[in-house]
Coordinates of C-alpha atoms in Angstrom, one line a residue:
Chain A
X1 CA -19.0 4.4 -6.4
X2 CA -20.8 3.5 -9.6
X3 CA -20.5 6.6 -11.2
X4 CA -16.3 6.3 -9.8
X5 CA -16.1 3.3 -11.8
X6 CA -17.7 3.7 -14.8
X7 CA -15.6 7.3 -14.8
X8 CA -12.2 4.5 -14.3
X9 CA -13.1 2.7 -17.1
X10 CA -13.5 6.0 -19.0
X11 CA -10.3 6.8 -18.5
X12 CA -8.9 3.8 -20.0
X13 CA -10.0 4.0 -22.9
X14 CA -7.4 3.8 -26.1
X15 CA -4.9 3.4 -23.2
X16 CA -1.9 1.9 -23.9
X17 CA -1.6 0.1 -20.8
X18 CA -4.1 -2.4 -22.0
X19 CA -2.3 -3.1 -24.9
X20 CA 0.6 -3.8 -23.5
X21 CA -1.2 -6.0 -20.5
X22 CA -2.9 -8.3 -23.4
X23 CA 0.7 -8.4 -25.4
X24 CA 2.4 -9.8 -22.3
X25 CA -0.7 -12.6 -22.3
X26 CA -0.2 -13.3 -25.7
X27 CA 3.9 -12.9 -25.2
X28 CA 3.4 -15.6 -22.1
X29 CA 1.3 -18.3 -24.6
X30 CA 4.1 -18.1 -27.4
X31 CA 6.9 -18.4 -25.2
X32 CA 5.4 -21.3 -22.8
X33 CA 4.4 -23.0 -26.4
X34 CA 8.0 -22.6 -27.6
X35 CA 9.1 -24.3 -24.4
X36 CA 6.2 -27.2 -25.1
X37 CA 8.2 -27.8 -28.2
X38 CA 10.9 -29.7 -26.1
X39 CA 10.7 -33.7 -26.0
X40 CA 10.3 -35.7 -22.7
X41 CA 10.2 -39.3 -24.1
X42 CA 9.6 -39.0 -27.9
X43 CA 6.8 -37.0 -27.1
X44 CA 6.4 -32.5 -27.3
X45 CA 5.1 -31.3 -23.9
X46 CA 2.7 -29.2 -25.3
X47 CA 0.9 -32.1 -27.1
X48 CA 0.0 -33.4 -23.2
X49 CA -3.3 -32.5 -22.6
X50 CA -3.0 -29.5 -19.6
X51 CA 0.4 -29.1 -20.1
X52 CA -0.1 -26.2 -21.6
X53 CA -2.9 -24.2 -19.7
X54 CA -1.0 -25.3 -16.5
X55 CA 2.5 -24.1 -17.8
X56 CA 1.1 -20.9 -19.0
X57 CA -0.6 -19.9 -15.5
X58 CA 2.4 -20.6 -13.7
X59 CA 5.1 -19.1 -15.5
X60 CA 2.8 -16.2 -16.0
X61 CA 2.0 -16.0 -12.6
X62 CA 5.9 -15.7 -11.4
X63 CA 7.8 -13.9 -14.2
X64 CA 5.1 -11.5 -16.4
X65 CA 1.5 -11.1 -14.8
X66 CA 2.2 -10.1 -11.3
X67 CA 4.7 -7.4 -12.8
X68 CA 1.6 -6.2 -15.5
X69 CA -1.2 -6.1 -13.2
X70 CA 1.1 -3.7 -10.3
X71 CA 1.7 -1.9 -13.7
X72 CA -2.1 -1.1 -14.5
X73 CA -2.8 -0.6 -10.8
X74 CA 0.3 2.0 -10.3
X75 CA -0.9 3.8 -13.4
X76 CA -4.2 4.2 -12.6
X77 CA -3.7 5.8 -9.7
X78 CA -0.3 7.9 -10.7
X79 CA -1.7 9.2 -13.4
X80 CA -4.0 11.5 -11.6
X81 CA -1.3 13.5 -10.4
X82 CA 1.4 12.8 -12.7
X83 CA -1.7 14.2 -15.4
X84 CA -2.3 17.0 -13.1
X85 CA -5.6 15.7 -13.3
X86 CA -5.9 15.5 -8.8
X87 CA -6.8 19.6 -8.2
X88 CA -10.0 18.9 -10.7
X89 CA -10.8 16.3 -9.6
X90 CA -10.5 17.7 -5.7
X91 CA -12.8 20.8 -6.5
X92 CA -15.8 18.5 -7.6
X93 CA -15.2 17.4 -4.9
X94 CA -14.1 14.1 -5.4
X95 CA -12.3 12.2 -2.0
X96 CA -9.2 10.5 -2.7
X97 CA -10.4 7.4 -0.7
X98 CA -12.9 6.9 -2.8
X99 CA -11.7 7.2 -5.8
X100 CA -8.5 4.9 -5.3
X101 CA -11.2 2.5 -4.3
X102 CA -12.6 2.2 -7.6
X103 CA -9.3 2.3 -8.8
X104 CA -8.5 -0.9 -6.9
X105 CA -11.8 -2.7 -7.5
X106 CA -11.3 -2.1 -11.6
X107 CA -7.4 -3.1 -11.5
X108 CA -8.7 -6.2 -9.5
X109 CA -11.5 -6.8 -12.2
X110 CA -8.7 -6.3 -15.2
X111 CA -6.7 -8.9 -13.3
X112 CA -9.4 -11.0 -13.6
X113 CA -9.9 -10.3 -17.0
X114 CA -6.1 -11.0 -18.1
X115 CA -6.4 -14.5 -17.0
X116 CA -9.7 -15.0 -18.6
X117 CA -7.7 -13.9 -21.5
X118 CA -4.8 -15.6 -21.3
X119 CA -7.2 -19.0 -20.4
X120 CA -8.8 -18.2 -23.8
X121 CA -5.6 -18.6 -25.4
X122 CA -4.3 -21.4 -23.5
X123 CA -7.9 -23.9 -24.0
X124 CA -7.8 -22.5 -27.7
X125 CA -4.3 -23.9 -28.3
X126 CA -4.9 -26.7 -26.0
X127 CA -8.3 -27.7 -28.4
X128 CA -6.3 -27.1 -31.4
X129 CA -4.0 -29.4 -30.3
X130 CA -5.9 -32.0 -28.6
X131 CA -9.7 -31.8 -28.1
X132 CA -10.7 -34.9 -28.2
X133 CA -8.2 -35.4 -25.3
X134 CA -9.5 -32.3 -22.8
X135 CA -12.1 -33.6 -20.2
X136 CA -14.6 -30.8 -19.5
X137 CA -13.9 -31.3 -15.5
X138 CA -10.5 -30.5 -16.1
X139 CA -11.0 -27.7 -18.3
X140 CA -13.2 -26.3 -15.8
X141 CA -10.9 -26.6 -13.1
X142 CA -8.4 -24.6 -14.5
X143 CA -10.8 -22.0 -15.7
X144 CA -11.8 -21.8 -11.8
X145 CA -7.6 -22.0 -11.2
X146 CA -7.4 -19.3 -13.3
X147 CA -9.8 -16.9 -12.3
X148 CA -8.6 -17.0 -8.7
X149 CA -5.3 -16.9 -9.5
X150 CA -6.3 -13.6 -10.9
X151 CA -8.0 -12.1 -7.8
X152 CA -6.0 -13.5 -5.3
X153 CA -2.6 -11.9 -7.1
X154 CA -4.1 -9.1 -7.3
X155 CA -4.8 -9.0 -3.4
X156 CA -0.6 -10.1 -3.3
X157 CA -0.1 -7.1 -5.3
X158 CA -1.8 -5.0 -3.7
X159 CA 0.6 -3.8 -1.1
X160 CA 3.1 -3.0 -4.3
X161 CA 0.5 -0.5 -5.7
X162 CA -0.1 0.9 -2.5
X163 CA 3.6 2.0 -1.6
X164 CA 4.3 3.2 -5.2
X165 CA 1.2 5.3 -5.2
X166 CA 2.4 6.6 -1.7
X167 CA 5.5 7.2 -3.0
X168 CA 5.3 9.4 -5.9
X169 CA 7.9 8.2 -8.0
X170 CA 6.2 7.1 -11.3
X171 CA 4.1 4.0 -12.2
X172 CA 7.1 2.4 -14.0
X173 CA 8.7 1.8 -10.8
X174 CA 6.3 -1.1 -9.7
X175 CA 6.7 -2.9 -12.5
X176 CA 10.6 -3.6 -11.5
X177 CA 9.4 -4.3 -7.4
X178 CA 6.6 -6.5 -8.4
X179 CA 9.0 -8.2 -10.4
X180 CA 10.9 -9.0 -7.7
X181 CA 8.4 -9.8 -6.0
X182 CA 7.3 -12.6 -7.7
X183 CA 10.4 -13.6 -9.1
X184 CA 11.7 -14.5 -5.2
X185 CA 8.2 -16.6 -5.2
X186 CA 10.2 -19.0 -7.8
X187 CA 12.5 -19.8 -4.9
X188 CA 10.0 -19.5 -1.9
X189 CA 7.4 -22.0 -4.0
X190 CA 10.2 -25.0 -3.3
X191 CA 9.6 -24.8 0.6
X192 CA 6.8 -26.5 1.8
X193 CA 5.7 -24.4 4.7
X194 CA 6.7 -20.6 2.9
X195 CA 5.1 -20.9 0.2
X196 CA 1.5 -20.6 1.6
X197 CA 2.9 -17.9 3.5
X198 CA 4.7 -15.8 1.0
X199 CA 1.6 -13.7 -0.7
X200 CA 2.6 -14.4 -4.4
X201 CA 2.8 -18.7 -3.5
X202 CA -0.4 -18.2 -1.3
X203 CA -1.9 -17.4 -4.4
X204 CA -1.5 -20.5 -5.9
X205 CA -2.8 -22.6 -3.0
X206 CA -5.9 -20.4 -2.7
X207 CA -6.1 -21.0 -6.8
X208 CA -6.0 -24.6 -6.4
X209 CA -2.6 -24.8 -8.5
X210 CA -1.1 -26.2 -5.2
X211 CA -2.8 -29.3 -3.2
X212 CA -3.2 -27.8 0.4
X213 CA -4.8 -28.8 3.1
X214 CA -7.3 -26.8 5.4
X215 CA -5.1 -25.3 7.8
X216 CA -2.7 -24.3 4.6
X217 CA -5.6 -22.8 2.6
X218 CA -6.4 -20.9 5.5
X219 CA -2.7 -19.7 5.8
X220 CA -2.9 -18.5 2.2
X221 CA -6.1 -16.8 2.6
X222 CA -4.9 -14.7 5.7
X223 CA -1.8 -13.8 4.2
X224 CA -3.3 -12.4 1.2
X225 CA -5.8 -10.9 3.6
X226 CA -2.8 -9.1 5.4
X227 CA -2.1 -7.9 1.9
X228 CA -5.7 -6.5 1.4
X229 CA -5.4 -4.7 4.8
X230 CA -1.5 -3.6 4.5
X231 CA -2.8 -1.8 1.3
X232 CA -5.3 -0.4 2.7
X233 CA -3.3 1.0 5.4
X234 CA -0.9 2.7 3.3
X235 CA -3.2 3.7 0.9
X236 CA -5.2 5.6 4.3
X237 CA -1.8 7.0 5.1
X238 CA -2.2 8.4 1.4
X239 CA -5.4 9.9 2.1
X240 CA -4.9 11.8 5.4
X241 CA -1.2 13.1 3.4
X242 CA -3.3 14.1 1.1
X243 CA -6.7 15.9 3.0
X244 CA -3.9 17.5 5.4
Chain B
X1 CA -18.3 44.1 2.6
X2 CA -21.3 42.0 2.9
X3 CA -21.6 41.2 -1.0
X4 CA -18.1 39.4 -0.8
X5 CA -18.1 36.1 -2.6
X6 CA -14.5 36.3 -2.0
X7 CA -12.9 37.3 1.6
X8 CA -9.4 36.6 2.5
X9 CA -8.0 38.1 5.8
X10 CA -4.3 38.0 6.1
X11 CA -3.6 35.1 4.3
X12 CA -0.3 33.8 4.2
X13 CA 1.5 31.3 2.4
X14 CA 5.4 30.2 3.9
X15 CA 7.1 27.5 1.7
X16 CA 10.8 26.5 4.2
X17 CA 12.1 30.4 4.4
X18 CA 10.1 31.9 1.5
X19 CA 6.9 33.6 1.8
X20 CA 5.1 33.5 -1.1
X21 CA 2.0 35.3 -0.1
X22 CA 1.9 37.8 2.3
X23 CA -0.7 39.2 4.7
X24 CA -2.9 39.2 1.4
X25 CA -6.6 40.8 2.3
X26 CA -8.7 40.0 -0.7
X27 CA -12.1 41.3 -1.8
X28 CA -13.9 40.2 -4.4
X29 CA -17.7 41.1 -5.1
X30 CA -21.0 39.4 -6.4
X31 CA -21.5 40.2 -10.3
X32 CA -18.2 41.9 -10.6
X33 CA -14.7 40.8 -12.1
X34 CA -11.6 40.9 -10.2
X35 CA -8.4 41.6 -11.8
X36 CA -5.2 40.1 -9.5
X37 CA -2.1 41.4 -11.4
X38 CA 1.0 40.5 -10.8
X39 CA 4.2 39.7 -12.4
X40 CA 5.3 35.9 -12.8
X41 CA 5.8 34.6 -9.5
X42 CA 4.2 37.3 -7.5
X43 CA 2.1 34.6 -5.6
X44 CA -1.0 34.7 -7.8
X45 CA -1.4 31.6 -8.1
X46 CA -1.0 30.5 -4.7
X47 CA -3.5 33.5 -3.5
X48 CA -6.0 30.6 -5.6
X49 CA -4.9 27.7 -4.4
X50 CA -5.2 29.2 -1.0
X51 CA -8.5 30.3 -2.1
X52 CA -9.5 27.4 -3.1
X53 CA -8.3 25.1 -0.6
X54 CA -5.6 23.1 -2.3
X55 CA -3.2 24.4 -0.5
X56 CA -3.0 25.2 3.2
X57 CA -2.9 28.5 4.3
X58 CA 0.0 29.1 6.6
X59 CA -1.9 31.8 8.9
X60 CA -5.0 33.7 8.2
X61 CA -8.2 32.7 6.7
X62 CA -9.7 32.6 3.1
X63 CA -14.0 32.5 3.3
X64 CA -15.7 31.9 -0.2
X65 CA -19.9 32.7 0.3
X66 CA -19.1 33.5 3.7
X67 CA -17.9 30.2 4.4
X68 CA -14.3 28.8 5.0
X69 CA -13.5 25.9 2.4
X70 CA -12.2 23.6 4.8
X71 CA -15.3 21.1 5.7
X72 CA -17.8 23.2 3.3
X73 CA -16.0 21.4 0.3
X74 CA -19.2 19.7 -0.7
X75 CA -21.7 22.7 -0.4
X76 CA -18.7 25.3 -1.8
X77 CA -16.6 23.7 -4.9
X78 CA -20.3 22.5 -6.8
X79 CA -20.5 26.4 -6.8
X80 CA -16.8 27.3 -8.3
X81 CA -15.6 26.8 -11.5
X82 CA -11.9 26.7 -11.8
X83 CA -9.0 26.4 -13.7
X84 CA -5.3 26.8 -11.6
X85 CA -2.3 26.8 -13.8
X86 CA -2.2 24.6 -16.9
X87 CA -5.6 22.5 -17.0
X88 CA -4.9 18.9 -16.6
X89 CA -6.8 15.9 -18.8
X90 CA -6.5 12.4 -19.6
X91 CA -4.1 12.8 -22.4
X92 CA -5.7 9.3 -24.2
X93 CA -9.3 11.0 -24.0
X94 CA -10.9 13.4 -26.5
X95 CA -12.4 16.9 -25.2
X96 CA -15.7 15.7 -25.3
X97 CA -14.9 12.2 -23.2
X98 CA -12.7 14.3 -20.6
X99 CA -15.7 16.8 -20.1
X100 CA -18.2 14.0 -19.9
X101 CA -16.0 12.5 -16.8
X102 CA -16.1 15.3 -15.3
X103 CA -19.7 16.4 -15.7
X104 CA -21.0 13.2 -14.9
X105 CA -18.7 13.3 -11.7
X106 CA -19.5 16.4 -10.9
X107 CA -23.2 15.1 -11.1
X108 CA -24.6 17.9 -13.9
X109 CA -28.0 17.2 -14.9
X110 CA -28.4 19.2 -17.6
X111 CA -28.4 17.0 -21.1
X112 CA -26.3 19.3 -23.7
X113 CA -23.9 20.6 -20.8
X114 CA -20.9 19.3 -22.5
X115 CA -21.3 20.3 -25.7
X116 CA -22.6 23.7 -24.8
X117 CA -19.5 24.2 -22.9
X118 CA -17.7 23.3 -25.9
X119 CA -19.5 25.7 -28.3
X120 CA -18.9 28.4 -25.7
X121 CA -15.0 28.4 -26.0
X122 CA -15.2 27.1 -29.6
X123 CA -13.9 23.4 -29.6
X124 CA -15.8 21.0 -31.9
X125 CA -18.3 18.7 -30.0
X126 CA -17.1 14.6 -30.6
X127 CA -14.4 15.5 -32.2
X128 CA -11.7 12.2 -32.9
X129 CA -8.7 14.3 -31.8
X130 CA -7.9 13.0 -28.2
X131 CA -6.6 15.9 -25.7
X132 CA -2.6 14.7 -26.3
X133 CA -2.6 16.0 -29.7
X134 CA -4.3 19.5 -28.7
X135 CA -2.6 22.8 -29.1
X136 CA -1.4 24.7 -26.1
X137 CA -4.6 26.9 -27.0
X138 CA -6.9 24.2 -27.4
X139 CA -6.1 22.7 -24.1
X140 CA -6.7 26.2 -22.3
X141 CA -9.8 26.3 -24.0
X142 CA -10.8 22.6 -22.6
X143 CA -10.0 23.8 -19.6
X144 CA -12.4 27.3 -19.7
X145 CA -15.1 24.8 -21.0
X146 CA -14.5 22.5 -17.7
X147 CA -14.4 25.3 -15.1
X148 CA -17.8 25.9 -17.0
X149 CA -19.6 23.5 -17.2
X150 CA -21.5 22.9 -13.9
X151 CA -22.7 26.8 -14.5
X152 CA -20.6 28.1 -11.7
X153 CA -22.0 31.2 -9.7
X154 CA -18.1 32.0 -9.1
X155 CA -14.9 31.6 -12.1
X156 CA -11.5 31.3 -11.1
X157 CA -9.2 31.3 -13.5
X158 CA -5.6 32.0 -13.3
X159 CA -4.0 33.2 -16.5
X160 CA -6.9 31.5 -18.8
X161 CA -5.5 33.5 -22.2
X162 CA -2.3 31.5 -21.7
X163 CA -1.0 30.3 -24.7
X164 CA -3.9 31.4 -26.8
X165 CA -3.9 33.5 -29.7
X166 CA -4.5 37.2 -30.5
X167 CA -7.7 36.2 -31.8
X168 CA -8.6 33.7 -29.1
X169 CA -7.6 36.0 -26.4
X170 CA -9.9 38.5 -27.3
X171 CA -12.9 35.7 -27.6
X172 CA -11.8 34.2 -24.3
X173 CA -12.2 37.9 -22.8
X174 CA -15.2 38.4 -24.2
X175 CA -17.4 35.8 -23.3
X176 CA -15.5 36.0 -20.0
X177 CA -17.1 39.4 -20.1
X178 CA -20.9 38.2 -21.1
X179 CA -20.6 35.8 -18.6
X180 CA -20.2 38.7 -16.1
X181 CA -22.6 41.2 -17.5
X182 CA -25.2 38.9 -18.6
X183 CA -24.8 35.7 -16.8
X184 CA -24.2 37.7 -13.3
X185 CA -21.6 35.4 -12.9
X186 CA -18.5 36.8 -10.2
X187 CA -14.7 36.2 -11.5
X188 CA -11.6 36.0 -10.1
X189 CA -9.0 36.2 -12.7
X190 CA -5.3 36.5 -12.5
X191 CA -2.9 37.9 -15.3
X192 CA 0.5 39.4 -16.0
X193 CA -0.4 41.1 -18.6
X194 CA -1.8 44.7 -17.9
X195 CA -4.1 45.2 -20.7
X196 CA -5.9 42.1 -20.5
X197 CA -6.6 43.3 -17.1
X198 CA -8.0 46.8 -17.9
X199 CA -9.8 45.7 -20.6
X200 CA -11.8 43.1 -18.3
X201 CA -11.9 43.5 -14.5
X202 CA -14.5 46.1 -12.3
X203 CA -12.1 45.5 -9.4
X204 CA -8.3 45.2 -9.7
X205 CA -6.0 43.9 -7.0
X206 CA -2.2 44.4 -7.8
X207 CA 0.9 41.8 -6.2
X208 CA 4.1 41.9 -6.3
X209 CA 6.4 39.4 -4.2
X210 CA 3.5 38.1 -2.5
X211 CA 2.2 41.4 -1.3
X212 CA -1.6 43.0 -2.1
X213 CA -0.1 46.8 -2.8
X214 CA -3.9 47.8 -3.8
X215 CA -6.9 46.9 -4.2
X216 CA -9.7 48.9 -6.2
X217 CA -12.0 49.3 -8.8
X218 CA -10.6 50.2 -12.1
X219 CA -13.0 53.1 -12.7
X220 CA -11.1 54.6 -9.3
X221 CA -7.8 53.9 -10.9
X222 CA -8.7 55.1 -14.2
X223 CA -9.2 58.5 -12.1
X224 CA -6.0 58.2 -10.3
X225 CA -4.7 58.3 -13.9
X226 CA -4.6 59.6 -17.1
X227 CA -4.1 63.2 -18.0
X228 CA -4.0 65.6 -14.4
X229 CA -1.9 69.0 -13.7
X230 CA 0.0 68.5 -11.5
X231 CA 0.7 70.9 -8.8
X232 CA 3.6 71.4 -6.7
X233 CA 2.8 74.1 -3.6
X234 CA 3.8 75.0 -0.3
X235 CA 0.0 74.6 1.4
X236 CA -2.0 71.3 -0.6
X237 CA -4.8 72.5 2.2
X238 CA -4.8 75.8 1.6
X239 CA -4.4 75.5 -2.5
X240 CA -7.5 72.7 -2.7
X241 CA -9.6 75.8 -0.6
X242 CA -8.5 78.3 -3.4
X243 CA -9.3 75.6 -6.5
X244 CA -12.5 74.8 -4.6
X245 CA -13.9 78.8 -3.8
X246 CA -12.6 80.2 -7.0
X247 CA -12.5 77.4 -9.8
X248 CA -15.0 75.7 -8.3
X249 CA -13.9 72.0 -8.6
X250 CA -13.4 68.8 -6.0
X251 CA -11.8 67.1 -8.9
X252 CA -8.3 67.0 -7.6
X253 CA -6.6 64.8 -5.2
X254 CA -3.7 65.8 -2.5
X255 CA -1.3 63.4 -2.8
X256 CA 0.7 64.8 0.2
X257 CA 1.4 68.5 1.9
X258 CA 3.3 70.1 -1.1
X259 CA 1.6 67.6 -4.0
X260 CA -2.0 68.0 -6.0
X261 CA -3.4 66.3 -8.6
X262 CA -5.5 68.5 -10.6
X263 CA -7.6 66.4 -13.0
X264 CA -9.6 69.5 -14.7
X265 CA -7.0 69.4 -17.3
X266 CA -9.0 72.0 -19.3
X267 CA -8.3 74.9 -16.4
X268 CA -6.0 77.5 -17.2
X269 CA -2.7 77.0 -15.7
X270 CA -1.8 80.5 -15.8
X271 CA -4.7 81.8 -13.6
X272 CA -4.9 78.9 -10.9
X273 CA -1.1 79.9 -10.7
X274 CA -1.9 83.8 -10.5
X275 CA -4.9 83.0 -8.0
X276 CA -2.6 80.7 -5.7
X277 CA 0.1 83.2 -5.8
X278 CA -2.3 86.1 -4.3
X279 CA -3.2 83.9 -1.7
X280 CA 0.3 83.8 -0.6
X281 CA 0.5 80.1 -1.6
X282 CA 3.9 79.8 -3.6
X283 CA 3.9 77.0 -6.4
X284 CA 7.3 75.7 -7.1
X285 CA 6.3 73.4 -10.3
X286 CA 3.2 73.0 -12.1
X287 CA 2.8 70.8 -15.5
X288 CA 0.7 68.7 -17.4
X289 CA 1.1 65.5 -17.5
X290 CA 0.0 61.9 -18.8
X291 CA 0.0 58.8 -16.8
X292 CA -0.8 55.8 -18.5
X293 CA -2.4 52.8 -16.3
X294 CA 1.6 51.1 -17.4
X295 CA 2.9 54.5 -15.5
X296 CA 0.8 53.9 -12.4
X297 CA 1.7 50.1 -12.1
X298 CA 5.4 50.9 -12.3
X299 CA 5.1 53.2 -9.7
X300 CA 2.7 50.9 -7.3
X301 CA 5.3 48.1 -7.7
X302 CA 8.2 50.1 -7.2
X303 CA 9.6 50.8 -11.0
X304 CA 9.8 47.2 -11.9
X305 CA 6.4 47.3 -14.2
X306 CA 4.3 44.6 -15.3
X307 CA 4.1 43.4 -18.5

């Protein structure tokens, strides 16, 4: 598995796809900041100390991320065949469950590693603006609400990498059903008992974004959970296609 | 044959209604090359897929070092080096980072694999340009260096010259050569073209629409050919008796009861026509003539040729 993923992360190197995944963290920072130029009382919403990381997670987190990170999943593991790159890899031999699992673990890690970024950005402007007015508790906190929110959309994104994978049809594909996706999360996030149900909203919860209680957290965590394991399934249903 | 690295029996291949390989028995030998020509679509390809294992085999079976591929994957493939159709790479990669994926997931020990590979089908070792900017050529070179670079015991390359020029077609064939003769290495290597195929293989295997019309060496087909007299008489058994008692040569071959090849070209025509005539043995044609390898293929694949 080691020598898998260090082989992944080969592979990526000079890709485009990480370009355009840190463009659409810089693209969600500018746009959320343009939007903090607004007044609400006299005063700019982005001059409110949090305003800005928490605006930037969760507008990233409905309309641009989740879309991005089914991107770089989708491509990793498309491009193998869409390269023609599967029949060398298959005389080495290499198994295809295998390797789609490093794929998963290292588009799980870069989802992480977008919202690390994309924190970066937000506490820089925040302490540009404003540092004597962040607390470090609070600046941790949404370095923690980050960081989760990272892995656990991943694990609600999961499925979407999984069926597009299955079905063949080009990487580009999952950027328009994750989109979707998430989008519908915009509407599901105003119920109260859906949204820690509804994978892309659960992730929130487990995040911290949303104040749950135990039995919701626990609800977000098994849905996401289902997510893991519906991936997994199609992603087996992949493997026996593929061995058969 | 019990030096077979290579044994199909009655493979098949059936895509919907079309049978692209049929009944194909395949014999390919330790040390030696085989040639497998065919035209375009003759089923080549999908002979080595079969082979191989990356596609299923619709009926028969396909053994590589006696084994069949299916559940032998990890003790066969680290033995094969191959390359089927156009060789594919990660297009953001250089040669040298694509080869070093691949060695290292192949699991290859040895320190200066990749650039030795490299030097062997002439591509610069860490070299900037990444494998989307290559030539057609360079990439079928990348590809030669991949299929080498574990040092295979057996090569299987379909149509490796592809897209390569004059002068890298005869380099690709000759190291494909030294790595037979000096390397002991066995290869399996496909083509359309006839002269790259005479010029390399021990063994030849001809297809056409999916069917194996022969299999031999090319020193035996080299025989069948070339320059021969060719005899038309009313007793092949009786006549070969006559050529064997009074010219005293075996080197003919009866093509059927009325038809003899007579590869003693340097005979005199006139007396082996007077000595079967007193033998009451009437010959109704007899002629030189000169069969070109092109000739015999034409022939073997009923008049449609290979280029």
């Amino acid at each position: 598995m080691k020598t898998l993923l260090w082989a992944e992360r080969m592979k990526l190197r000079r890709s485009k796809i990480i370009w355009i995944a840190l463009f659409s963290a810089v693209m969600v920072s500018v746009i959320v900041y343009m939007q903090g130029q607004f007044l609400f009382q006299g005063h700019r919403y982005v001059d409110e100390p949090g305003w800005f990381m928490t605006a930037a997670q969760s507008l990233g987190s409905i309309f641009v991320l989740p879309a991005i990170i089914a991107l770089m999943g989708s491509y990793m593991i498309c491009r193998e065949e869409q390269g023609d790159t599967m029949k060398s890899l298959r005389l080495i031999p290499v198994k295809l469950s295998r390797l789609v699992g490093a794929k998963l673990v290292l588009a799980a890690f870069m989802s992480v590693l977008l919202y690390a970024f994309l924190f970066i950005i937000t506490f820089s402007t925040e302490a540009a603006l404003h540092f004597s007015l962040l607390k470090s508790a609070a600046v941790l906190n949404f370095l923690k609400i980050y960081l989760l929110q990272g892995i656990c959309l991943f694990f609600a994104i999961s499925p979407i990498i999984a069926i597009v994978a299955v079905l063949k049809k080009g990487y580009w594909i999952s950027l328009i059903f994750a989109e979707v996706y998430s989008f519908a999360g915009l509407f599901v996030g105003m119920q109260n008992t859906a949204r820690f149900i509804y994978p892309v909203t659960a992730a929130f919860c487990v995040s911290g974004y949303y104040e749950s209680t135990l039995p919701q957290m626990i609800t977000s965590i098994l849905s996401l959970f289902i997510c893991a394991c519906l991936s997994l399934l199609i992603l087996d249903r992949l493997n026996r296609k593929y061995n058969s | 044959m019990n030096d077979a690295v290579i044994e199909t029996k009655q493979i098949t291949k059936v895509y919907g209604e079309q049978t692209a390989v049929n009944r194909v028995d395949l014999h390919v030998r330790k040390g030696r090359i085989y040639g497998l020509l065919g035209r375009n679509g003759a089923g080549k390809t999908t002979i080595m897929k079969m082979i191989l294992g990356l596609v299923s085999i619709t009926s028969g079976e396909a053994d590589l070092f006696g084994k069949n591929v299916k559940g032998n994957e990890k003790q066969i493939y680290p033995r094969i080096g191959a390359i089927i159709e156009m060789p594919g790479f990660y297009p953001n990669l250089t040669g040298t980072e694509n080869l070093e994926i691949f060695a290292k997931l192949r699991g290859t020990t040895k320190p200066r694999a990749v650039q030795e590979a490299l030097e062997v089908v002439g591509l610069p070792y860490r070299d900037k340009k990444t494998f989307s900017k290559y030539s057609l050529g360079m990439k079928q070179r990348l590809g030669i260096a991949n299929a080498i670079l574990h040092d295979p015991e057996l090569l299987i390359l379909d149509e490796p010259t592809n897209g390569l020029d004059p002068i890298g077609i005869a380099e690709v064939r000759s190291f494909i050569k030294d790595l037979s003769v000096e390397r002991g290495k066995t290869i399996l290597i496909s083509s359309h073209i006839l002269s790259e195929i005479s010029l390399l293989a021990d063994d030849i295997g001809i297809i056409n629409n999916g069917v194996l019309l022969e299999e031999n060496s090319m020193a035996a087909l080299k025989k069948k050919n070339g320059k021969y007299i060719l005899l038309q008489v009313s007793d092949t058994a009786k006549a070969s008796l006559i050529l064997e008692r009074k010219f005293h040569t075996k080197n003919y071959s009866v093509q059927d009861a009325h038809t003899l090849h007579l590869f003693d070209t340097f005979l005199d025509m006139a007396a082996v026509n007077k000595a079967l005539m007193l033998e009451d043995i009437s010959v109704i044609s007899s002629q030189l003539c000169n069969d070109t390898l092109e000739d015999y293929f034409k022939r073997v694949t009923g008049g449609e040729g290979i280029a």
